[in-house]
Amino acid sequence: MAKPVSDLRDAARRRLPRLLFDYIDGGSYDEITLRRNIDDLRAIALRQRVMTDISVLSMATTLFGQPMSMPLALAPVGFAGMYARRGEVQAARAAHAAGVPFCLSTLSICGLEEVVESSGGPVWFQLYMVRDRGFCKQLIERAKAAGSPVLLLTVDLPIAGARYRDLRSGMSGPGGAKGACMRAWQGMTHPRWLWDVRLRGGPHRFGNIPPQVIGEGGLGAFAGWIKNNFDPTVTWKDLDWVRSHWDGPIVVKGLLDPADARAALAAGADGIVVSNHGGRQLDGVPSGIAALPAMLDEVGGRVPVLMDGGIRSGLDILRVLATGAQGCLVGKAWAYALGAAGGQGVSEMLATFKAELEVAMSLTGCTDLGKAGRELLVL
Ligand code: HOC
């Protein structure tokens, strides 16, 4: 049944403890960029056309050697294994069933091997550069051994943006007895989640980050671990280092400026994702869709350009493709869906996106998404 993302968001808000809902839903500082992502996309008017033969629609594509039923991948989302029991496995199964790639976050609850084995399909892996290159190398080697076809290198988090909602909700503060009571209360007042995820969900620690790396504080240690271990010295030279350990495509995620797109290409990126990290890093920067045209001009078709930020419907997917990107990532939307109804929710969301995309293609007279361009927009 068609379920718009707004319904899934409402259901996730009801089902999840506040700290988890706010973690998915929130952005940094005043959340200006978070809102821009949605508003700027919706402000793009599609150009309706009629009396065209739209009996056969083609939306399948291939990106980085990966066949996809539509030009969409599930973006890396941290902690997804807390939104539903073994959440990343459920989401990856739903993605595979719908024929779209699933990208696992470094900060996932389920480890890469578990997700690959239990979902029965290839899983893209997202990497953060941490100071300990030995640990980075281990992650890359695990991704290779698990058969990950694509490495997504996130480069816009050498330092974390302040997420005030997380500080208020209990996700990254307050500490001590007050924080512990808040978190326990939120669990007790969401008994379905408590039973399904917390009590029956197996170990809740990061599946890709062993305790000897993050410390025995487990999930609660994440903000401190990120602060102390994400590497602020990273430059484009480090892409060479990643390349020396990884043979497959490297897609660089988190670029907004054409000068950085140029640098990424010079450093050998096989693709880029235009992204402001879902409005979760530097508040006040442009939306992904506003940044996209200049990025496309700079790249000039040399590598695929993907975009994320604010995509909540199949109509949004068409807006992004018509603007010129080759594909998009969705993060928040699938996290809401997972929080609302587990893997079934993610399947419903993907089915809804596909159905919406079909209607949007049909009523703009676009029969082949691969040929979508600015003629589909009222500019
Ligand atoms: C202090 C929080 O990509 C996200 C993830 C991980 C970043 C954690 C930093 O939530 O945007």
mmCIF file of C-alpha atoms and ligand atoms in Angstrom:
data_model
loop_
_atom_site.group_PDB
_atom_site.id
_atom_site.type_symbol
_atom_site.label_atom_id
_atom_site.label_comp_id
_atom_site.label_asym_id
_atom_site.label_seq_id
_atom_site.Cartn_x
_atom_site.Cartn_y
_atom_site.Cartn_z
ATOM 1 C CA MET A 1 0.000 0.000 0.000
ATOM 2 C CA ALA A 2 1.264 3.459 -0.864
ATOM 3 C CA LYS A 3 2.663 5.201 2.195
ATOM 4 C CA PRO A 4 3.945 8.748 1.745
ATOM 5 C CA VAL A 5 7.078 9.572 3.675
ATOM 6 C CA SER A 6 5.132 12.062 5.820
ATOM 7 C CA ASP A 7 2.983 9.182 7.158
ATOM 8 C CA LEU A 8 6.070 7.083 7.839
ATOM 9 C CA ARG A 9 7.647 10.014 9.655
ATOM 10 C CA ASP A 10 4.541 10.406 11.849
ATOM 11 C CA ALA A 11 4.532 6.685 12.616
ATOM 12 C CA ALA A 12 8.258 6.719 13.440
ATOM 13 C CA ARG A 13 7.696 9.644 15.802
ATOM 14 C CA ARG A 14 5.065 7.627 17.657
ATOM 15 C CA ARG A 15 6.992 4.363 17.752
ATOM 16 C CA LEU A 16 10.537 5.480 18.598
ATOM 17 C CA PRO A 17 11.988 6.937 21.782
ATOM 18 C CA ARG A 18 12.380 10.664 21.298
ATOM 19 C CA LEU A 19 16.179 10.549 21.151
ATOM 20 C CA LEU A 20 16.115 8.199 18.171
ATOM 21 C CA PHE A 21 13.391 10.063 16.311
ATOM 22 C CA ASP A 22 15.157 13.373 16.841
ATOM 23 C CA TYR A 23 18.472 11.893 15.755
ATOM 24 C CA ILE A 24 16.957 10.886 12.406
ATOM 25 C CA ASP A 25 14.794 13.950 11.990
ATOM 26 C CA GLY A 26 17.143 16.669 13.134
ATOM 27 C CA GLY A 27 19.845 18.827 11.676
ATOM 28 C CA SER A 28 22.526 21.051 13.116
ATOM 29 C CA TYR A 29 22.232 24.440 14.827
ATOM 30 C CA ASP A 30 19.023 26.251 13.700
ATOM 31 C CA GLU A 31 18.259 23.596 11.083
ATOM 32 C CA ILE A 32 18.143 26.198 8.316
ATOM 33 C CA THR A 33 19.883 23.953 5.800
ATOM 34 C CA LEU A 34 17.715 21.018 6.830
ATOM 35 C CA ARG A 35 14.627 23.034 5.850
ATOM 36 C CA ARG A 36 16.287 24.399 2.702
ATOM 37 C CA ASN A 37 16.868 20.857 1.454
ATOM 38 C CA ILE A 38 13.139 20.184 1.464
ATOM 39 C CA ASP A 39 11.870 23.628 0.488
ATOM 40 C CA ASP A 40 14.231 24.144 -2.448
ATOM 41 C CA LEU A 41 13.352 20.784 -3.967
ATOM 42 C CA ARG A 42 9.623 21.350 -3.613
ATOM 43 C CA ALA A 43 9.902 24.800 -5.143
ATOM 44 C CA ILE A 44 10.981 23.244 -8.448
ATOM 45 C CA ALA A 45 7.964 23.129 -10.756
ATOM 46 C CA LEU A 46 7.620 20.137 -13.032
ATOM 47 C CA ARG A 47 6.441 20.780 -16.576
ATOM 48 C CA GLN A 48 3.267 18.850 -17.297
ATOM 49 C CA ARG A 49 2.864 17.455 -20.796
ATOM 50 C CA VAL A 50 -0.096 15.553 -22.243
ATOM 51 C CA MET A 51 -0.982 13.342 -25.188
ATOM 52 C CA THR A 52 2.411 11.668 -25.365
ATOM 53 C CA ASP A 53 2.674 7.894 -25.522
ATOM 54 C CA ILE A 54 3.760 6.934 -22.027
ATOM 55 C CA SER A 55 2.809 3.258 -22.204
ATOM 56 C CA VAL A 56 6.402 2.073 -21.693
ATOM 57 C CA LEU A 57 8.552 3.717 -19.020
ATOM 58 C CA SER A 58 12.200 3.002 -18.368
ATOM 59 C CA MET A 59 13.706 3.924 -15.019
ATOM 60 C CA ALA A 60 16.432 1.309 -14.587
ATOM 61 C CA THR A 61 20.048 2.382 -14.741
ATOM 62 C CA THR A 62 23.596 1.246 -13.968
ATOM 63 C CA LEU A 63 25.890 3.258 -11.720
ATOM 64 C CA PHE A 64 29.439 2.228 -10.777
ATOM 65 C CA GLY A 65 28.785 -1.081 -12.514
ATOM 66 C CA GLN A 66 25.709 -1.694 -10.352
ATOM 67 C CA PRO A 67 22.392 -2.345 -12.070
ATOM 68 C CA MET A 68 19.577 -0.522 -10.268
ATOM 69 C CA SER A 69 15.809 -0.631 -10.793
ATOM 70 C CA MET A 70 15.751 3.167 -10.387
ATOM 71 C CA PRO A 71 18.563 5.703 -9.900
ATOM 72 C CA LEU A 72 18.348 5.665 -6.141
ATOM 73 C CA ALA A 73 20.397 4.155 -3.309
ATOM 74 C CA LEU A 74 19.762 4.018 0.429
ATOM 75 C CA ALA A 75 22.281 6.384 2.014
ATOM 76 C CA PRO A 76 24.435 5.441 4.996
ATOM 77 C CA VAL A 77 22.570 6.197 8.219
ATOM 78 C CA GLY A 78 24.180 5.755 11.624
ATOM 79 C CA PHE A 79 22.486 3.717 14.377
ATOM 80 C CA ALA A 80 19.839 2.280 12.026
ATOM 81 C CA GLY A 81 19.962 -0.994 13.924
ATOM 82 C CA MET A 82 18.280 0.854 16.791
ATOM 83 C CA TYR A 83 15.212 1.875 14.768
ATOM 84 C CA ALA A 84 14.092 -1.716 14.247
ATOM 85 C CA ARG A 85 15.468 -5.087 15.313
ATOM 86 C CA ARG A 86 18.690 -5.745 13.360
ATOM 87 C CA GLY A 87 17.548 -2.706 11.379
ATOM 88 C CA GLU A 88 20.309 -2.536 8.786
ATOM 89 C CA VAL A 89 19.671 -6.149 7.788
ATOM 90 C CA GLN A 90 15.961 -5.459 7.366
ATOM 91 C CA ALA A 91 16.599 -2.323 5.324
ATOM 92 C CA ALA A 92 19.195 -4.033 3.119
ATOM 93 C CA ARG A 93 16.757 -6.886 2.404
ATOM 94 C CA ALA A 94 14.086 -4.385 1.404
ATOM 95 C CA ALA A 95 16.559 -2.532 -0.820
ATOM 96 C CA HIS A 96 17.696 -5.722 -2.537
ATOM 97 C CA ALA A 97 14.104 -6.845 -3.091
ATOM 98 C CA ALA A 98 13.386 -3.500 -4.762
ATOM 99 C CA GLY A 99 16.592 -3.637 -6.819
ATOM 100 C CA VAL A 100 18.294 -0.598 -5.307
ATOM 101 C CA PRO A 101 21.688 -0.496 -3.561
ATOM 102 C CA PHE A 102 22.012 -0.278 0.197
ATOM 103 C CA CYS A 103 24.975 1.580 1.676
ATOM 104 C CA LEU A 104 26.034 0.636 5.200
ATOM 105 C CA SER A 105 27.346 3.296 7.567
ATOM 106 C CA THR A 106 30.604 2.872 9.471
ATOM 107 C CA LEU A 107 28.384 3.714 12.465
ATOM 108 C CA SER A 108 25.909 0.887 11.910
ATOM 109 C CA ILE A 109 24.743 -1.452 14.646
ATOM 110 C CA CYS A 110 24.875 -4.583 12.486
ATOM 111 C CA GLY A 111 28.343 -5.359 11.186
ATOM 112 C CA LEU A 112 29.044 -5.411 7.468
ATOM 113 C CA GLU A 113 29.408 -9.204 7.321
ATOM 114 C CA GLU A 114 26.082 -9.757 9.087
ATOM 115 C CA VAL A 115 24.299 -7.386 6.694
ATOM 116 C CA VAL A 116 25.838 -8.984 3.599
ATOM 117 C CA GLU A 117 25.168 -12.558 4.762
ATOM 118 C CA SER A 118 21.674 -11.970 6.079
ATOM 119 C CA SER A 119 20.454 -9.785 3.242
ATOM 120 C CA GLY A 120 21.952 -11.900 0.480
ATOM 121 C CA GLY A 121 23.069 -9.047 -1.722
ATOM 122 C CA PRO A 122 25.939 -6.649 -2.281
ATOM 123 C CA VAL A 123 26.262 -3.822 0.227
ATOM 124 C CA TRP A 124 28.060 -0.542 -0.475
ATOM 125 C CA PHE A 125 30.246 0.509 2.426
ATOM 126 C CA GLN A 126 30.614 4.031 3.795
ATOM 127 C CA LEU A 127 33.937 5.002 5.312
ATOM 128 C CA TYR A 128 34.946 7.845 7.612
ATOM 129 C CA MET A 129 38.623 8.647 7.850
ATOM 130 C CA VAL A 130 39.743 8.243 11.435
ATOM 131 C CA ARG A 131 43.170 9.074 12.789
ATOM 132 C CA ASP A 132 44.086 5.419 13.191
ATOM 133 C CA ARG A 133 44.834 4.443 9.599
ATOM 134 C CA GLY A 134 45.311 0.838 10.731
ATOM 135 C CA PHE A 135 41.636 0.793 11.698
ATOM 136 C CA CYS A 136 40.610 2.442 8.412
ATOM 137 C CA LYS A 137 42.607 -0.191 6.556
ATOM 138 C CA GLN A 138 40.872 -2.970 8.478
ATOM 139 C CA LEU A 139 37.486 -1.513 7.510
ATOM 140 C CA ILE A 140 38.492 -1.320 3.863
ATOM 141 C CA GLU A 141 39.739 -4.899 3.974
ATOM 142 C CA ARG A 142 36.501 -6.049 5.543
ATOM 143 C CA ALA A 143 34.578 -4.284 2.785
ATOM 144 C CA LYS A 144 36.716 -6.019 0.181
ATOM 145 C CA ALA A 145 36.288 -9.427 1.822
ATOM 146 C CA ALA A 146 32.525 -8.896 2.117
ATOM 147 C CA GLY A 147 32.343 -8.141 -1.617
ATOM 148 C CA SER A 148 31.223 -4.515 -1.284
ATOM 149 C CA PRO A 149 31.171 -3.156 -4.830
ATOM 150 C CA VAL A 150 31.438 0.545 -3.933
ATOM 151 C CA LEU A 151 33.261 2.494 -1.230
ATOM 152 C CA LEU A 152 31.528 5.723 -0.272
ATOM 153 C CA LEU A 153 33.985 8.061 1.396
ATOM 154 C CA THR A 154 32.267 10.717 3.514
ATOM 155 C CA VAL A 155 34.432 13.823 3.629
ATOM 156 C CA ASP A 156 32.259 16.478 5.275
ATOM 157 C CA LEU A 157 32.706 15.381 8.857
ATOM 158 C CA PRO A 158 36.271 16.125 9.959
ATOM 159 C CA ILE A 159 34.475 17.711 12.911
ATOM 160 C CA ALA A 160 30.853 17.252 13.956
ATOM 161 C CA GLY A 161 28.292 20.041 13.626
ATOM 162 C CA ALA A 162 26.406 20.788 16.844
ATOM 163 C CA ARG A 163 23.065 19.043 16.893
ATOM 164 C CA TYR A 164 21.150 20.740 19.620
ATOM 165 C CA ARG A 165 18.233 18.341 19.391
ATOM 166 C CA ASP A 166 20.587 15.457 20.209
ATOM 167 C CA LEU A 167 21.880 17.307 23.237
ATOM 168 C CA ARG A 168 18.363 17.952 24.514
ATOM 169 C CA SER A 169 16.868 14.576 23.689
ATOM 170 C CA GLY A 170 19.423 12.372 25.439
ATOM 171 C CA MET A 171 21.233 11.162 22.302
ATOM 172 C CA SER A 172 24.487 12.946 23.051
ATOM 173 C CA GLY A 173 23.641 14.572 26.363
ATOM 174 C CA PRO A 174 23.041 15.143 29.155
ATOM 175 C CA GLY A 175 25.335 12.705 30.913
ATOM 176 C CA GLY A 176 25.120 11.314 34.421
ATOM 177 C CA ALA A 177 22.028 10.201 36.295
ATOM 178 C CA LYS A 178 19.801 12.776 34.602
ATOM 179 C CA GLY A 179 20.661 11.472 31.115
ATOM 180 C CA ALA A 180 20.331 7.842 32.191
ATOM 181 C CA CYS A 181 16.865 8.507 33.660
ATOM 182 C CA MET A 182 15.767 10.356 30.512
ATOM 183 C CA ARG A 183 16.853 7.497 28.288
ATOM 184 C CA ALA A 184 15.291 4.825 30.507
ATOM 185 C CA TRP A 185 12.019 6.776 30.639
ATOM 186 C CA GLN A 186 11.933 7.140 26.861
ATOM 187 C CA GLY A 187 12.420 3.375 26.510
ATOM 188 C CA MET A 188 9.724 2.509 29.066
ATOM 189 C CA THR A 189 7.198 4.803 27.431
ATOM 190 C CA HIS A 190 7.772 3.114 24.053
ATOM 191 C CA PRO A 191 7.173 -0.514 25.055
ATOM 192 C CA ARG A 192 6.769 -1.874 21.514
ATOM 193 C CA TRP A 193 10.197 -0.506 20.589
ATOM 194 C CA LEU A 194 11.671 -1.611 23.935
ATOM 195 C CA TRP A 195 10.508 -5.177 23.420
ATOM 196 C CA ASP A 196 11.250 -5.457 19.721
ATOM 197 C CA VAL A 197 14.576 -3.689 19.513
ATOM 198 C CA ARG A 198 16.140 -3.331 22.915
ATOM 199 C CA LEU A 199 15.176 -6.667 24.459
ATOM 200 C CA ARG A 200 15.041 -8.940 21.410
ATOM 201 C CA GLY A 201 17.505 -7.139 19.170
ATOM 202 C CA GLY A 202 20.756 -8.779 20.190
ATOM 203 C CA PRO A 203 23.864 -6.870 21.151
ATOM 204 C CA HIS A 204 23.632 -3.121 20.753
ATOM 205 C CA ARG A 205 27.076 -1.976 19.935
ATOM 206 C CA PHE A 206 28.609 -0.763 16.708
ATOM 207 C CA GLY A 207 29.059 -3.758 14.448
ATOM 208 C CA ASN A 208 31.983 -2.233 12.550
ATOM 209 C CA ILE A 209 33.813 -0.700 15.484
ATOM 210 C CA PRO A 210 35.185 -3.200 17.997
ATOM 211 C CA PRO A 211 35.093 -2.296 21.717
ATOM 212 C CA GLN A 212 38.895 -2.058 21.795
ATOM 213 C CA VAL A 213 38.611 0.768 19.243
ATOM 214 C CA ILE A 214 35.636 2.723 20.590
ATOM 215 C CA GLY A 215 36.055 1.818 24.250
ATOM 216 C CA GLU A 216 33.752 -0.040 26.604
ATOM 217 C CA GLY A 217 31.304 2.891 26.737
ATOM 218 C CA GLY A 218 29.711 1.355 23.616
ATOM 219 C CA LEU A 219 26.943 3.375 21.982
ATOM 220 C CA GLY A 220 27.099 6.082 24.626
ATOM 221 C CA ALA A 221 30.736 6.685 23.722
ATOM 222 C CA PHE A 222 30.076 7.628 20.118
ATOM 223 C CA ALA A 223 30.108 11.419 20.341
ATOM 224 C CA GLY A 224 33.373 11.423 22.312
ATOM 225 C CA TRP A 225 34.918 8.825 20.041
ATOM 226 C CA ILE A 226 34.047 10.854 16.959
ATOM 227 C CA LYS A 227 35.424 14.014 18.517
ATOM 228 C CA ASN A 228 38.700 12.342 19.434
ATOM 229 C CA ASN A 229 39.141 10.071 16.446
ATOM 230 C CA PHE A 230 37.715 11.573 13.285
ATOM 231 C CA ASP A 231 40.702 12.947 11.493
ATOM 232 C CA PRO A 232 40.830 16.733 11.035
ATOM 233 C CA THR A 233 44.082 16.484 9.051
ATOM 234 C CA VAL A 234 42.512 14.694 6.088
ATOM 235 C CA THR A 235 43.185 16.207 2.660
ATOM 236 C CA TRP A 236 42.785 15.023 -0.916
ATOM 237 C CA LYS A 237 46.182 13.313 -0.619
ATOM 238 C CA ASP A 238 44.478 10.777 1.626
ATOM 239 C CA LEU A 239 42.359 9.633 -1.284
ATOM 240 C CA ASP A 240 45.578 8.175 -2.726
ATOM 241 C CA TRP A 241 45.994 6.227 0.472
ATOM 242 C CA VAL A 242 42.425 4.893 0.233
ATOM 243 C CA ARG A 243 43.005 4.068 -3.416
ATOM 244 C CA SER A 244 46.143 2.109 -2.541
ATOM 245 C CA HIS A 245 43.960 -0.265 -0.489
ATOM 246 C CA TRP A 246 40.769 -0.357 -2.562
ATOM 247 C CA ASP A 247 40.466 -1.403 -6.210
ATOM 248 C CA GLY A 248 36.787 -0.663 -6.806
ATOM 249 C CA PRO A 249 34.917 2.600 -7.316
ATOM 250 C CA ILE A 250 35.417 5.313 -4.702
ATOM 251 C CA VAL A 251 32.526 7.737 -4.470
ATOM 252 C CA VAL A 252 33.199 10.892 -2.479
ATOM 253 C CA LYS A 253 30.216 12.147 -0.494
ATOM 254 C CA GLY A 254 29.752 15.554 1.058
ATOM 255 C CA LEU A 255 30.707 18.103 -1.613
ATOM 256 C CA LEU A 256 28.944 21.407 -2.259
ATOM 257 C CA ASP A 257 31.561 23.580 -3.920
ATOM 258 C CA PRO A 258 32.781 23.296 -7.524
ATOM 259 C CA ALA A 259 36.388 23.778 -6.368
ATOM 260 C CA ASP A 260 35.999 20.652 -4.240
ATOM 261 C CA ALA A 261 34.403 18.766 -7.126
ATOM 262 C CA ARG A 262 37.449 19.695 -9.219
ATOM 263 C CA ALA A 263 39.790 18.516 -6.471
ATOM 264 C CA ALA A 264 37.890 15.254 -6.036
ATOM 265 C CA LEU A 265 38.194 14.487 -9.732
ATOM 266 C CA ALA A 266 41.876 15.385 -9.742
ATOM 267 C CA ALA A 267 42.349 13.033 -6.796
ATOM 268 C CA GLY A 268 40.730 10.206 -8.748
ATOM 269 C CA ALA A 269 37.181 9.985 -7.382
ATOM 270 C CA ASP A 270 34.957 7.720 -9.467
ATOM 271 C CA GLY A 271 31.831 9.642 -8.527
ATOM 272 C CA ILE A 272 30.659 12.348 -6.191
ATOM 273 C CA VAL A 273 27.635 12.927 -3.993
ATOM 274 C CA VAL A 274 26.548 16.550 -3.710
ATOM 275 C CA SER A 275 25.459 16.670 -0.101
ATOM 276 C CA ASN A 276 25.285 18.798 3.025
ATOM 277 C CA HIS A 277 24.975 15.662 5.172
ATOM 278 C CA GLY A 278 21.203 16.036 5.438
ATOM 279 C CA GLY A 279 21.571 19.505 6.974
ATOM 280 C CA ARG A 280 23.471 17.947 9.870
ATOM 281 C CA GLN A 281 26.850 19.624 9.484
ATOM 282 C CA LEU A 282 27.387 23.293 8.546
ATOM 283 C CA ASP A 283 24.046 24.995 8.968
ATOM 284 C CA GLY A 284 23.489 27.837 6.521
ATOM 285 C CA VAL A 285 25.068 26.174 3.494
ATOM 286 C CA PRO A 286 22.926 25.782 0.359
ATOM 287 C CA SER A 287 20.625 22.863 -0.198
ATOM 288 C CA GLY A 288 21.950 19.976 -2.257
ATOM 289 C CA ILE A 289 19.619 20.868 -5.143
ATOM 290 C CA ALA A 290 20.737 24.521 -5.121
ATOM 291 C CA ALA A 291 24.387 23.454 -5.232
ATOM 292 C CA LEU A 292 23.849 20.819 -7.924
ATOM 293 C CA PRO A 293 23.905 22.824 -11.195
ATOM 294 C CA ALA A 294 27.332 24.378 -10.582
ATOM 295 C CA MET A 295 28.697 20.992 -9.515
ATOM 296 C CA LEU A 296 27.400 19.396 -12.714
ATOM 297 C CA ASP A 297 28.989 22.161 -14.793
ATOM 298 C CA GLU A 298 32.307 21.571 -13.081
ATOM 299 C CA VAL A 299 32.229 17.787 -13.472
ATOM 300 C CA GLY A 300 31.114 18.028 -17.080
ATOM 301 C CA GLY A 301 29.972 14.406 -17.264
ATOM 302 C CA ARG A 302 33.374 12.918 -16.417
ATOM 303 C CA VAL A 303 31.993 10.870 -13.484
ATOM 304 C CA PRO A 304 28.471 10.247 -12.179
ATOM 305 C CA VAL A 305 27.108 12.961 -9.897
ATOM 306 C CA LEU A 306 24.588 11.949 -7.245
ATOM 307 C CA MET A 307 22.722 14.200 -4.837
ATOM 308 C CA ASP A 308 21.096 13.790 -1.476
ATOM 309 C CA GLY A 309 19.167 16.041 0.885
ATOM 310 C CA GLY A 310 15.435 16.565 1.169
ATOM 311 C CA ILE A 311 14.217 13.777 -1.109
ATOM 312 C CA ARG A 312 10.851 12.647 0.184
ATOM 313 C CA SER A 313 9.047 11.390 -2.925
ATOM 314 C CA GLY A 314 9.373 10.021 -6.420
ATOM 315 C CA LEU A 315 8.578 13.528 -7.656
ATOM 316 C CA ASP A 316 11.703 14.751 -5.883
ATOM 317 C CA ILE A 317 13.732 12.043 -7.591
ATOM 318 C CA LEU A 318 12.531 13.326 -10.962
ATOM 319 C CA ARG A 319 13.377 16.900 -9.932
ATOM 320 C CA VAL A 320 16.945 15.844 -9.105
ATOM 321 C CA LEU A 321 17.413 13.894 -12.323
ATOM 322 C CA ALA A 322 15.854 16.611 -14.444
ATOM 323 C CA THR A 323 18.325 19.041 -12.885
ATOM 324 C CA GLY A 324 21.038 16.790 -14.262
ATOM 325 C CA ALA A 325 22.231 14.341 -11.592
ATOM 326 C CA GLN A 326 22.647 10.698 -12.538
ATOM 327 C CA GLY A 327 21.164 9.434 -9.286
ATOM 328 C CA CYS A 328 20.259 10.220 -5.722
ATOM 329 C CA LEU A 329 20.651 8.931 -2.199
ATOM 330 C CA VAL A 330 17.912 8.986 0.419
ATOM 331 C CA GLY A 331 18.711 8.859 4.116
ATOM 332 C CA LYS A 332 16.047 10.263 6.409
ATOM 333 C CA ALA A 333 13.176 8.803 4.368
ATOM 334 C CA TRP A 334 14.283 5.205 4.795
ATOM 335 C CA ALA A 335 15.180 5.753 8.434
ATOM 336 C CA TYR A 336 11.615 6.996 9.101
ATOM 337 C CA ALA A 337 10.264 3.984 7.222
ATOM 338 C CA LEU A 338 12.418 1.575 9.210
ATOM 339 C CA GLY A 339 11.432 3.220 12.488
ATOM 340 C CA ALA A 340 7.771 3.135 11.494
ATOM 341 C CA ALA A 341 7.462 -0.460 10.335
ATOM 342 C CA GLY A 342 10.839 -2.195 9.997
ATOM 343 C CA GLY A 343 11.834 -3.694 6.651
ATOM 344 C CA GLN A 344 8.187 -3.707 5.571
ATOM 345 C CA GLY A 345 8.161 0.072 6.001
ATOM 346 C CA VAL A 346 11.265 0.419 3.832
ATOM 347 C CA SER A 347 9.663 -1.787 1.151
ATOM 348 C CA GLU A 348 6.531 0.367 1.244
ATOM 349 C CA MET A 349 8.576 3.531 0.962
ATOM 350 C CA LEU A 350 10.475 2.203 -2.055
ATOM 351 C CA ALA A 351 7.238 1.029 -3.698
ATOM 352 C CA THR A 352 5.733 4.463 -3.107
ATOM 353 C CA PHE A 353 8.777 6.206 -4.585
ATOM 354 C CA LYS A 354 8.533 3.984 -7.663
ATOM 355 C CA ALA A 355 4.802 4.595 -8.085
ATOM 356 C CA GLU A 356 5.265 8.355 -7.645
ATOM 357 C CA LEU A 357 8.132 8.348 -10.100
ATOM 358 C CA GLU A 358 5.976 6.518 -12.658
ATOM 359 C CA VAL A 359 3.256 9.153 -12.386
ATOM 360 C CA ALA A 360 5.758 12.002 -12.494
ATOM 361 C CA MET A 361 7.452 10.540 -15.575
ATOM 362 C CA SER A 362 4.124 9.900 -17.274
ATOM 363 C CA LEU A 363 2.716 13.375 -16.705
ATOM 364 C CA THR A 364 5.895 15.115 -17.788
ATOM 365 C CA GLY A 365 6.104 12.902 -20.861
ATOM 366 C CA CYS A 366 9.426 11.414 -19.794
ATOM 367 C CA THR A 367 9.545 7.782 -20.863
ATOM 368 C CA ASP A 368 13.244 7.242 -20.211
ATOM 369 C CA LEU A 369 14.779 8.536 -16.977
ATOM 370 C CA GLY A 370 18.217 8.241 -18.525
ATOM 371 C CA LYS A 371 17.226 11.070 -20.851
ATOM 372 C CA ALA A 372 15.583 13.272 -18.191
ATOM 373 C CA GLY A 373 16.759 16.853 -18.464
ATOM 374 C CA ARG A 374 15.782 20.429 -17.775
ATOM 375 C CA GLU A 375 13.040 20.284 -20.408
ATOM 376 C CA LEU A 376 10.981 18.529 -17.699
ATOM 377 C CA LEU A 377 11.076 21.625 -15.495
ATOM 378 C CA VAL A 378 9.409 25.020 -15.640
ATOM 379 C CA LEU A 379 12.416 27.262 -15.224
HETATM 380 C C1 HOC B 1 28.278 13.830 16.954
HETATM 381 C C2 HOC B 1 27.565 13.152 15.875
HETATM 382 O O1 HOC B 1 26.734 10.465 9.683
HETATM 383 C C3 HOC B 1 25.207 11.415 11.192
HETATM 384 C C4 HOC B 1 26.243 10.397 10.950
HETATM 385 C C5 HOC B 1 27.307 10.328 11.972
HETATM 386 C C6 HOC B 1 27.822 11.573 12.557
HETATM 387 C C7 HOC B 1 27.918 11.553 14.024
HETATM 388 C C8 HOC B 1 28.355 12.834 14.645
HETATM 389 O O2 HOC B 1 24.442 11.259 12.106
HETATM 390 O O3 HOC B 1 25.115 12.374 10.452
#
